[in-house]
Amino acid sequence: MSTPSPRVAVVVGGTRGIGREIARHLVTEGHRVTIVGRTADTGTATAAEIGATFLRADVSELAQVRRLAGELTSRHDAIHHLVQAADVIKATRVDTTDGFEVGFATNYLSRFLLVDLLLDRLRAGDAHILHVAAAGAAGRLRLADVPPGPRTGAFRAHGVGQGANDVYGVELAARLAGTGVTVHVANPGAVETGIRDEVARTPLGRLLNPLFARLMTVRQPAEVARTLLDTARRHPDAVLIGMKGPVPLPRRARDEALRRTLWTRTAHLTTPHPQG
Ligand SMILES: NC(=O)c1ccc[n+]([C@@H]2O[C@H](COP(=O)([O-])OP(=O)(O)OC[C@H]3O[C@@H](n4cnc5c(N)ncnc54)[C@H](OP(=O)(O)O)[C@@H]3O)[C@@H](O)[C@H]2O)c1
């Protein structure tokens, strides 16, 4: 009898933090795992440590998402797990060469585009798509804020991306219903990772951080990774999940018109528009 080929997992943002622990967990389950990040040193070291393959890409740049998708498509006929956990929170606004705030581009636009470009492979693998974001936690989503305009600060622009993930995730799940692909958008709660380091170094961050640390339960990324994977498997139909189980859909994610319009707008934002 021939041995079945290993299931393929891709973890974008799998070089550090929550993504790294999800990747580690998938490796221990026997998946063939590729991790993606911007930094070659960190990526190579993590890949060697957990037994994964590293691909370098800065997914805040849409051209690099396209290149990454091309690379993954040429390597794999089917993808069984796609985890997207790449994100940054900047202390002050930084824009990508595409003209988007970098947090919004990383935590939202890149996810939409990568799923779109890998759809055939994800369908072929009856894939589980897991977006690690802030399910249910971001405030109201106004279409006028998508994409966040040039006067929107970095923190707010990052939050728009998180809120958009909920609305997009529910729409993606609806569009993929019956195909064998499942979709989750997760809220990991407060986790001890490096994502808030830059903000924590600002005067306001230095003031507020000790307060947050006292008010919130801060978990370790390994525990969070295990819990989120387990919750996703126990609740395949609950799109939004958190550390204690499914998260009720916020009003923005139940608004079908908003879901459709956000989809169309995001598809437009992620399509190349040649100059001239
Ligand atoms: N930690 C928390 O308390 C918390 C709370 C709520 C939600 N979340 C969400 O959980 C997710 C994971 O966050 P985390 O805490 O694990 O963050 P983290 O420890 O800072 O890890 C972020 C990962 O993303 C990668 N990355 C960042 N920008 C990238 C880019 N442009 N292209 C490719 N890779 C990129 C990083 O690697 P490189 O730097 O090498 O690129 C790293 O592997 C995020 O969506 C975050 O918003 C976290």
XYZ file of C-alpha atoms and ligand atoms in Angstrom:
324
model
C 0.000 0.000 0.000
C 1.416 3.429 -0.864
C 1.800 6.000 1.937
C -0.516 9.005 1.514
C 1.377 12.197 0.623
C 1.605 14.690 3.512
C -0.961 17.432 3.743
C 0.325 20.860 2.790
C 0.102 23.867 5.116
C 1.129 27.465 4.446
C 1.487 29.871 7.376
C 1.958 33.498 6.369
C 3.478 35.268 9.369
C 4.704 31.885 10.599
C 8.211 33.014 11.532
C 7.346 34.507 14.952
C 4.493 34.872 17.435
C 1.179 33.049 17.104
C 1.834 32.024 13.481
C 5.075 30.285 14.450
C 3.290 28.219 17.113
C 0.491 27.278 14.722
C 3.143 26.234 12.185
C 4.987 24.197 14.836
C 1.738 22.457 15.784
C 0.939 21.611 12.158
C 4.454 20.172 11.684
C 3.986 17.913 14.718
C 0.731 16.691 13.178
C 2.656 15.599 10.085
C 1.848 18.465 7.715
C 4.390 19.684 5.189
C 4.587 23.308 6.313
C 5.828 26.434 4.533
C 6.230 29.565 6.642
C 6.327 33.055 5.132
C 7.821 36.267 6.536
C 9.872 39.328 5.572
C 13.053 38.582 7.463
C 15.408 35.970 6.039
C 17.398 35.383 9.281
C 14.333 34.857 11.459
C 12.548 32.826 8.804
C 15.469 30.492 8.165
C 16.107 29.990 11.886
C 12.436 29.256 12.658
C 12.119 26.898 9.693
C 15.168 24.933 10.899
C 13.884 24.887 14.484
C 10.377 23.593 13.743
C 11.056 21.546 10.594
C 9.357 23.756 8.002
C 10.336 25.418 4.716
C 10.787 29.213 4.623
C 9.657 31.500 1.800
C 10.558 35.158 2.003
C 7.874 37.683 1.033
C 6.749 41.082 2.275
C 3.005 40.661 1.874
C 2.304 44.348 2.538
C 3.378 44.800 -1.119
C 0.699 43.371 -3.410
C 3.247 42.483 -6.112
C 4.993 40.277 -3.558
C 1.699 38.565 -2.698
C 1.312 37.761 -6.395
C 4.867 36.426 -6.553
C 4.266 34.333 -3.410
C 1.047 32.911 -4.854
C 2.898 31.989 -8.064
C 5.619 30.228 -6.075
C 3.127 28.282 -3.949
C 1.044 27.344 -6.979
C 4.089 25.977 -8.775
C 5.107 23.908 -5.713
C 1.742 22.452 -4.662
C -1.251 20.977 -6.509
C -3.349 21.236 -3.366
C -3.118 23.281 -0.170
C -4.884 21.866 2.901
C -4.258 24.639 5.442
C -3.795 28.350 4.773
C -3.095 30.347 7.924
C -2.660 34.104 7.575
C -1.206 35.709 10.719
C 1.124 38.376 9.282
C 0.543 41.809 10.763
C 2.294 44.959 12.004
C 1.145 47.838 14.201
C 3.141 51.014 13.583
C 3.511 53.869 16.051
C 3.179 56.390 13.199
C 1.754 55.925 9.738
C 3.903 54.248 7.073
C 2.566 53.688 3.543
C 3.436 50.865 1.148
C 4.525 51.481 -2.445
C 0.902 50.675 -3.419
C -0.150 53.680 -1.278
C -1.890 51.795 1.567
C -1.188 52.064 5.293
C 1.125 49.130 6.003
C -0.939 47.515 8.807
C -4.123 47.581 6.708
C -2.262 46.226 3.671
C -0.689 43.429 5.714
C -3.582 42.334 7.906
C -6.347 42.666 5.321
C -5.556 43.352 1.647
C -2.817 40.713 1.410
C -5.118 38.073 2.905
C -7.908 38.765 0.438
C -5.531 38.698 -2.520
C -3.651 35.554 -1.488
C -6.862 33.564 -0.977
C -8.144 34.774 -4.344
C -4.959 33.739 -6.144
C -4.757 30.341 -4.414
C -8.442 29.468 -4.727
C -7.937 26.510 -7.102
C -5.318 24.969 -4.831
C -7.442 25.584 -1.718
C -10.464 23.958 -3.317
C -8.319 21.010 -4.408
C -7.230 20.519 -0.770
C -10.674 21.020 0.875
C -8.663 23.567 2.781
C -9.043 25.113 6.165
C -8.444 28.868 5.907
C -7.586 30.494 9.241
C -7.085 34.242 9.514
C -5.660 35.277 12.865
C -7.054 38.777 13.427
C -9.292 40.246 16.143
C -12.627 38.546 15.406
C -15.558 40.442 16.831
C -13.374 42.969 18.640
C -12.866 45.823 16.156
C -15.410 48.643 16.164
C -17.890 49.677 13.488
C -16.699 49.331 9.872
C -17.500 52.285 7.599
C -17.050 51.713 3.885
C -15.715 55.262 3.627
C -12.694 54.052 5.647
C -11.800 51.308 3.138
C -9.054 51.955 2.306
C -8.101 54.250 5.215
C -7.440 57.710 3.739
C -4.082 59.495 3.958
C -5.121 61.384 7.116
C -6.051 58.231 9.022
C -3.497 57.371 11.720
C -1.644 54.060 11.806
C -3.556 52.638 14.777
C -6.973 53.407 13.304
C -5.968 52.107 9.841
C -4.806 48.860 11.431
C -8.188 48.568 13.190
C -10.059 49.080 9.904
C -8.202 46.058 8.535
C -9.123 43.964 11.562
C -12.813 44.920 11.281
C -12.786 44.250 7.538
C -11.469 40.729 8.207
C -14.684 39.807 10.041
C -16.919 41.042 7.236
C -14.727 39.511 4.532
C -14.393 36.193 6.414
C -18.166 35.739 6.660
C -18.606 36.603 2.979
C -15.775 34.244 1.963
C -17.336 31.401 3.977
C -20.700 32.052 2.303
C -19.153 32.066 -1.181
C -17.268 28.823 -0.466
C -20.201 27.005 1.189
C -20.507 23.466 -0.157
C -17.017 23.400 -1.696
C -15.315 21.598 1.207
C -13.288 24.693 2.146
C -13.846 26.043 5.678
C -13.063 29.563 6.853
C -12.298 30.928 10.317
C -11.341 34.392 11.513
C -9.848 34.173 14.989
C -9.408 36.458 17.964
C -6.431 35.274 20.032
C -7.016 37.738 22.904
C -3.915 39.325 24.418
C -0.808 37.287 23.619
C 2.825 37.752 24.581
C 4.340 38.441 21.156
C 6.301 41.271 19.577
C 3.441 42.924 17.674
C 2.954 45.823 20.108
C 6.650 46.478 20.740
C 6.899 49.547 18.513
C 3.751 51.117 19.972
C 4.878 50.208 23.511
C 7.998 52.357 22.999
C 5.936 55.532 22.429
C 5.174 57.783 25.459
C 1.459 56.811 25.389
C 2.358 53.123 25.062
C 4.717 53.369 28.027
C 1.891 54.900 30.044
C -0.904 52.509 29.043
C 0.929 49.192 28.728
C 1.325 48.435 32.457
C -2.396 49.177 32.863
C -3.393 46.763 30.067
C -1.059 44.110 31.464
C -2.896 44.328 34.797
C -6.391 44.327 33.291
C -6.001 41.541 30.709
C -4.985 37.899 30.764
C -1.898 37.742 28.573
C -1.392 34.240 27.157
C 1.579 32.468 25.612
C 1.487 31.916 21.837
C 1.776 28.097 22.079
C -1.374 27.842 24.207
C -3.192 30.212 21.860
C -2.167 28.232 18.774
C -3.418 24.940 20.235
C -6.688 26.455 21.419
C -7.499 28.198 18.147
C -6.788 25.109 16.013
C -8.836 22.967 18.370
C -11.735 25.451 18.426
C -11.716 25.723 14.629
C -11.895 21.927 14.292
C -14.710 21.591 16.832
C -16.729 24.403 15.224
C -16.280 24.145 11.438
C -19.372 26.277 10.764
C -18.639 29.133 13.165
C -16.692 31.636 11.073
C -15.602 33.873 13.944
C -13.851 32.156 16.825
C -12.042 33.186 19.992
C -10.218 31.549 22.884
C -13.487 30.421 24.490
C -15.258 29.146 21.368
C -17.369 30.721 18.623
C -17.735 34.509 18.676
C -21.192 35.962 17.819
C -21.244 37.791 14.464
C -21.096 41.558 14.989
C -23.689 43.596 13.140
C -21.216 44.572 10.389
C -20.652 40.905 9.493
C -24.402 40.206 9.307
C -24.964 43.072 6.846
C -25.114 41.324 3.449
C -25.005 44.561 1.446
C -21.896 45.677 3.330
C -20.300 42.274 2.795
C -20.868 42.380 -0.962
C -19.728 45.994 -1.342
C -16.607 45.404 0.741
C -15.776 42.387 -1.420
C -16.130 44.355 -4.658
C -14.119 47.260 -3.298
C -11.333 45.028 -2.013
C -11.182 43.150 -5.309
C -10.766 46.531 -7.019
C -8.062 47.666 -4.557
C -6.064 44.484 -5.076
C -6.268 44.530 -8.887
C -3.267 46.131 -10.619
C -4.222 49.378 -12.393
C -1.580 50.261 -14.983
C -0.630 53.961 -15.065
C -1.393 56.154 -18.022
N -0.428 39.425 20.131
C -1.619 39.904 20.476
O -1.842 40.309 21.629
C -2.732 39.954 19.465
C -4.000 40.432 19.897
C -5.043 40.474 18.973
C -4.828 40.073 17.663
N -3.578 39.616 17.286
C -3.400 39.229 15.876
O -2.732 37.986 15.766
C -2.006 37.962 14.514
C -0.588 37.479 14.769
O 0.073 38.451 15.568
P 1.306 38.128 16.514
O 0.970 38.681 17.842
O 1.699 36.703 16.374
O 2.409 39.085 15.844
P 4.005 38.956 15.744
O 4.550 38.135 16.857
O 4.502 40.343 15.571
O 4.210 38.116 14.391
C 3.879 38.675 13.165
C 4.357 37.757 12.057
O 4.020 38.370 10.808
C 5.194 38.481 10.007
N 5.034 39.666 9.169
C 4.812 40.941 9.561
N 4.710 41.763 8.501
C 4.854 40.982 7.416
C 4.850 41.233 6.028
N 4.643 42.463 5.533
N 5.041 40.204 5.179
C 5.224 38.946 5.654
N 5.230 38.642 6.948
C 5.054 39.646 7.834
C 6.346 38.557 11.011
O 7.589 38.148 10.469
P 8.665 39.214 9.876
O 8.714 40.361 10.822
O 9.925 38.457 9.734
O 8.102 39.598 8.556
C 5.865 37.544 12.032
O 6.124 36.224 11.604
C -2.097 39.386 13.938
O -3.079 39.463 12.943
C -2.505 40.222 15.136
O -3.225 41.384 14.806
C -2.527 39.556 18.149
